Amino acid sequence: MSILPRSSSTHFSMHHLTHLQRLEAESIHVMREVVAETENPVMLYSIGKDSSVMLHLARKAFHPAPLPFPLLHVDTTWKFREMYAMRDQVAREPGIELRVYRNPEAIELGINPFTHGSAVHTDVWKTQGLRRALDEFGFDAAFGGARRDEEKSRAKERIFSFRTAQHHWDPKNQRPELWNLYNARKHRGESFRVFPLSNWTELDVWQYIHLENIPIVSLYLAAERPVVERDGALIVVDDDRMPLAAGERPQLRRVRFRTLGCYPLTGAVESDADTLPAVIREMLLARTSERQGRLIDQDSASSMEKKKQEGYF
Amino acid sequence: MANDPDAIPFEVREYLEAQQRKRLLRFIACGSVDDGKSSLIGRLLYDAKTLFEDHLETLQRESRRAGSTGDALDFARLLDGLTAEREQGITIDVAYRFFATEKRKFIVADTPGHEQYTRNMVTGASTADAALILVDARKGLLTQTRRHSFIVSLLGIRDVALAINKMDLVDYSERRFAEIRDEYLEFARHIGIGNVACLPISAINGDNVVDRSARTAWYHGPTLLEYLESVEVDEDRMQRIPFRLPVQWVNRANADFRGFAGLIASGALRLGDPVRVGPAGTQSAVTRILDGDRDVPVAVAGQSVTVCLRDEVDVSRGDVLSHPDSPPAVADEFEATVVWMHEQPMLRGRSYVMKIATKTVAATVMPLKYKINVNTLERLAATRLEINEIGVCDLELDRSIAFDPYEENRTTGAFILIDRMTHQTVGAGMLRFALRRSQNVHWQALDVNKVARARLKGHEPCVLWFTGLSGAGKSTIANLLEKRLHARGQHTYLLDGDNVRHGLNKDLGFTDADRVENIRRVAEVAKLMVDAGLIVLVSFISPFSSERRMARALFADGEFLEVFVDTPLSVAEGRDVKGLYRKARQGQLRNFTGIDSPYEAPESPEIRVETTAVSAEEAAVVILGELERRGILAGA
């Protein structure tokens, strides 16, 4: 049959795609489906490693055209300084339209993780902020970088995850998702959260960043940082808004982050891994999952499922 | 970022290079908790070091609190992600699990085993390269083993591993293993599963899971992990079959660039290859292949690419690129296997949105040939498909598409069905073959046609479709209107719901399925009468908007006029001319529209008559005026 590539100077027989090539192809396929089938998509950009991979894949998916959707950063004003620097750098790149949304209600009430606690802080800045942003801009599909290996309720979420007009997720009433046929039909006001990295693992993400030389913030690499210990978590004091207890003094420790969020809510791990290969090496030996560093997940076994039903990513 | 390659420790560099060769295998695990499925998956994850300490701690805490395994770890709790599942101790939905070994990365679709979750299993199987089916060595093949195997075979999975578990409880008996193996091989052959491997294992003790067991010295096949690391990845097979690229998106980056983006479903493509665009059949040749932002000389199944062609041919989303010497077939009528996924049953005659590869069309369900008892594989006569049922039916599309039988190509032969109103995914299916009648029976073109007949009549033919509740006044208004038309010398016919049910449709009752068929027949009859040049008045409750849409689709633009006889339920029930509402309220009449069966009001009818505001005579005059305004009748 002539359908197989005719061999020429190279002894071509079969192209074995690697697992990363297949994951990449699937993610790109998902992004193109969204652009073909929805009216006003947006890509959530959180500046973390998963967002960086997602952005890289989006550029590939639509090359040589510019991104056919804007990026949206739902800001809490409590991210690490280096994250803001990276975000502003991305925003200056050609072909990128980046919008920043800060929930005006959270600004007005001065919501912060210290006075109001992590639950209220996350709900008002992130969950409510995201919902308001999506409503105000009228986005009908939002890409998120969540992966199924992160957490149990995510393992059962669809790639095209339907949301009601009130942004609710109903885990028991999800649309069946077969082959790579995604159903993006909806009524006005309803929307989708779309997860192109659903089938990636944390290790895949790191390998891909290494392989494709994708820029990430250096917070993922070990360095001496000023640290205080709170409820067993290592919190890096990123600016002077962090209230310290009497006699509490930040210690310089060699730490890095496996996941990034609001700095007062993100635990660091002690590490000497100051290069990507060293990070990957550490990953291979790791015995705890990355979400362990997230203080917001530990309330109860079903806390993520509950937050997601309310509209959290 | 500091990334000096010389600083990379040797073993990591080696590791990363090995990663470049690592491949991906997706498989589905079928069986129930009783078969030890969760223990087996848990063990694979644990042995592959994919379970993290904090997951384990959570698991230990939860196993102690509510688990059913005493002190042992309850892996089922680890795998069941939703609160409802953990509370009820059951698996409801497909969960995807990930682990990797030195050789491969694996994605496991973990699906519930019970019959009421057939749709979940079908979902998990749709993306799997191989299937792992568990049986309990003590119990042997069960009904559910056969059901799982049938679904796996239906979804085109070619490689199946039958893990005969709990060998420890049958003293690692070779005889027992051989009994089950032989029975299964016979069954697998019968349902057309090509490659079967049977493995004696004990998930609890780890026999033949990762390490070869000394307790089964008589067994010389692979361990489960060896099997998973060597079984063929489906994409290799896809590369060997004819090239297909369903076009997803047209990239018009600038005035000079027009590329066709998509995921290559099968085969391979090289620069310079001639290509054919289906279903149109136009041809061109490949001038560029982009893999992301890189130009490449060749691309294969499984890659997302953007392809540029030499000529300015018309290509849009939904078209399929192929090689000219091995193109996909083109047809608009098919026999298909359908798996139903929604509480609302699949009804004959109903029209659904169909998505196949990147193409979206309208599909009407023609007579259901049979449904399949998934436990006994018996074929049963059926008029509808309920949730979790699998059946074979004909589908009629609103246009021709390029396709391949699913058996040959799992992308260009697979589809989902979407409800037009709710937008829910209600079914999934596989095209078996094109019906010969769509390829060989051509429409007989006649010399005397609709236009010629209408010319003699002095009006444009049309259908006035009166819809509304029982007792709304449809027939009264239609009757008055027909009298006026007749008096003006127009050629008319009135199809009345009650009257038609005495003859043409006397075999139909009032179930949803029969109502759909009732409307389908009447719509077809009305179409013949419009073709004959008549003004047809149809007076039918026709409660479902999807059927009215189906009826509308049979006619040319402007020929179908929906007349909504809008009477509130309380008013219609108050009139109750035929005493039907009273009977329905007393429970003597089932499926009565407005009482225990819904009426879906038209959103934008051509004509709306509010009977609480105008009399029947006035309504007839209004409709007459509308016919003049639309040019169907010459002005009086």
PDB file of N, CA, C and O in Angstrom, chain B residues 12 75 85 157 276 306 338 386 395 421 494 524 526 546 576 617:
ATOM      1  N   VAL B  12      20.372  11.362  35.866  1.00  0.00           N
ATOM      2  CA  VAL B  12      19.190  12.091  35.456  1.00  0.00           C
ATOM      3  C   VAL B  12      19.184  12.285  33.941  1.00  0.00           C
ATOM      4  O   VAL B  12      18.162  12.148  33.282  1.00  0.00           O
ATOM      5  N   PHE B  75      -8.034   0.073  48.802  1.00  0.00           N
ATOM      6  CA  PHE B  75      -7.643   0.825  47.608  1.00  0.00           C
ATOM      7  C   PHE B  75      -8.842   1.408  46.880  1.00  0.00           C
ATOM      8  O   PHE B  75      -8.738   2.400  46.183  1.00  0.00           O
ATOM      9  N   GLU B  85     -19.603   8.636  45.892  1.00  0.00           N
ATOM     10  CA  GLU B  85     -19.019   7.310  45.705  1.00  0.00           C
ATOM     11  C   GLU B  85     -18.421   6.797  47.006  1.00  0.00           C
ATOM     12  O   GLU B  85     -18.579   5.646  47.378  1.00  0.00           O
ATOM     13  N   ILE B 157     -11.533  -2.658  20.618  1.00  0.00           N
ATOM     14  CA  ILE B 157     -10.270  -2.964  21.297  1.00  0.00           C
ATOM     15  C   ILE B 157      -9.817  -4.357  20.857  1.00  0.00           C
ATOM     16  O   ILE B 157     -10.593  -5.311  20.912  1.00  0.00           O
ATOM     17  N   ARG B 276      -6.874  14.355  -1.225  1.00  0.00           N
ATOM     18  CA  ARG B 276      -8.235  14.491  -1.683  1.00  0.00           C
ATOM     19  C   ARG B 276      -9.040  15.058  -0.519  1.00  0.00           C
ATOM     20  O   ARG B 276      -8.840  14.684   0.632  1.00  0.00           O
ATOM     21  N   THR B 306      -0.653  21.226  11.108  1.00  0.00           N
ATOM     22  CA  THR B 306      -1.315  22.179  10.232  1.00  0.00           C
ATOM     23  C   THR B 306      -0.748  21.950   8.831  1.00  0.00           C
ATOM     24  O   THR B 306       0.466  21.924   8.657  1.00  0.00           O
ATOM     25  N   VAL B 338     -25.658   1.853  18.342  1.00  0.00           N
ATOM     26  CA  VAL B 338     -25.793   3.007  19.222  1.00  0.00           C
ATOM     27  C   VAL B 338     -25.859   2.549  20.676  1.00  0.00           C
ATOM     28  O   VAL B 338     -26.537   1.579  21.004  1.00  0.00           O
ATOM     29  N   GLU B 386     -33.426   2.475  25.817  1.00  0.00           N
ATOM     30  CA  GLU B 386     -33.364   3.130  27.122  1.00  0.00           C
ATOM     31  C   GLU B 386     -31.899   3.332  27.501  1.00  0.00           C
ATOM     32  O   GLU B 386     -30.999   2.775  26.875  1.00  0.00           O
ATOM     33  N   LEU B 395     -29.516   5.283  10.445  1.00  0.00           N
ATOM     34  CA  LEU B 395     -29.476   6.723  10.670  1.00  0.00           C
ATOM     35  C   LEU B 395     -29.516   7.415   9.320  1.00  0.00           C
ATOM     36  O   LEU B 395     -28.847   6.991   8.382  1.00  0.00           O
ATOM     37  N   MET B 421     -32.549  20.132  22.214  1.00  0.00           N
ATOM     38  CA  MET B 421     -33.079  21.098  23.180  1.00  0.00           C
ATOM     39  C   MET B 421     -32.134  21.276  24.362  1.00  0.00           C
ATOM     40  O   MET B 421     -31.794  22.383  24.728  1.00  0.00           O
ATOM     41  N   LEU B 494     -57.198  18.823   4.693  1.00  0.00           N
ATOM     42  CA  LEU B 494     -56.993  18.955   6.132  1.00  0.00           C
ATOM     43  C   LEU B 494     -56.660  17.585   6.728  1.00  0.00           C
ATOM     44  O   LEU B 494     -57.450  16.655   6.619  1.00  0.00           O
ATOM     45  N   GLU B 524     -44.644  13.247   6.430  1.00  0.00           N
ATOM     46  CA  GLU B 524     -44.333  12.704   5.108  1.00  0.00           C
ATOM     47  C   GLU B 524     -45.547  12.771   4.184  1.00  0.00           C
ATOM     48  O   GLU B 524     -45.430  13.064   2.994  1.00  0.00           O
ATOM     49  N   ALA B 526     -47.994  14.948   4.434  1.00  0.00           N
ATOM     50  CA  ALA B 526     -48.169  16.371   4.106  1.00  0.00           C
ATOM     51  C   ALA B 526     -47.202  16.791   3.012  1.00  0.00           C
ATOM     52  O   ALA B 526     -47.532  17.579   2.125  1.00  0.00           O
ATOM     53  N   SER B 546     -38.840  19.009  18.846  1.00  0.00           N
ATOM     54  CA  SER B 546     -37.903  18.335  17.940  1.00  0.00           C
ATOM     55  C   SER B 546     -38.629  17.697  16.761  1.00  0.00           C
ATOM     56  O   SER B 546     -38.125  17.704  15.642  1.00  0.00           O
ATOM     57  N   ASP B 576     -62.813  21.284  27.721  1.00  0.00           N
ATOM     58  CA  ASP B 576     -62.842  19.812  27.746  1.00  0.00           C
ATOM     59  C   ASP B 576     -63.980  19.225  26.910  1.00  0.00           C
ATOM     60  O   ASP B 576     -64.784  18.428  27.402  1.00  0.00           O
ATOM     61  N   GLU B 617     -63.327  32.430  14.196  1.00  0.00           N
ATOM     62  CA  GLU B 617     -63.561  33.090  12.907  1.00  0.00           C
ATOM     63  C   GLU B 617     -62.498  34.146  12.648  1.00  0.00           C
ATOM     64  O   GLU B 617     -61.913  34.222  11.573  1.00  0.00           O
TER      65      GLU B 617
END
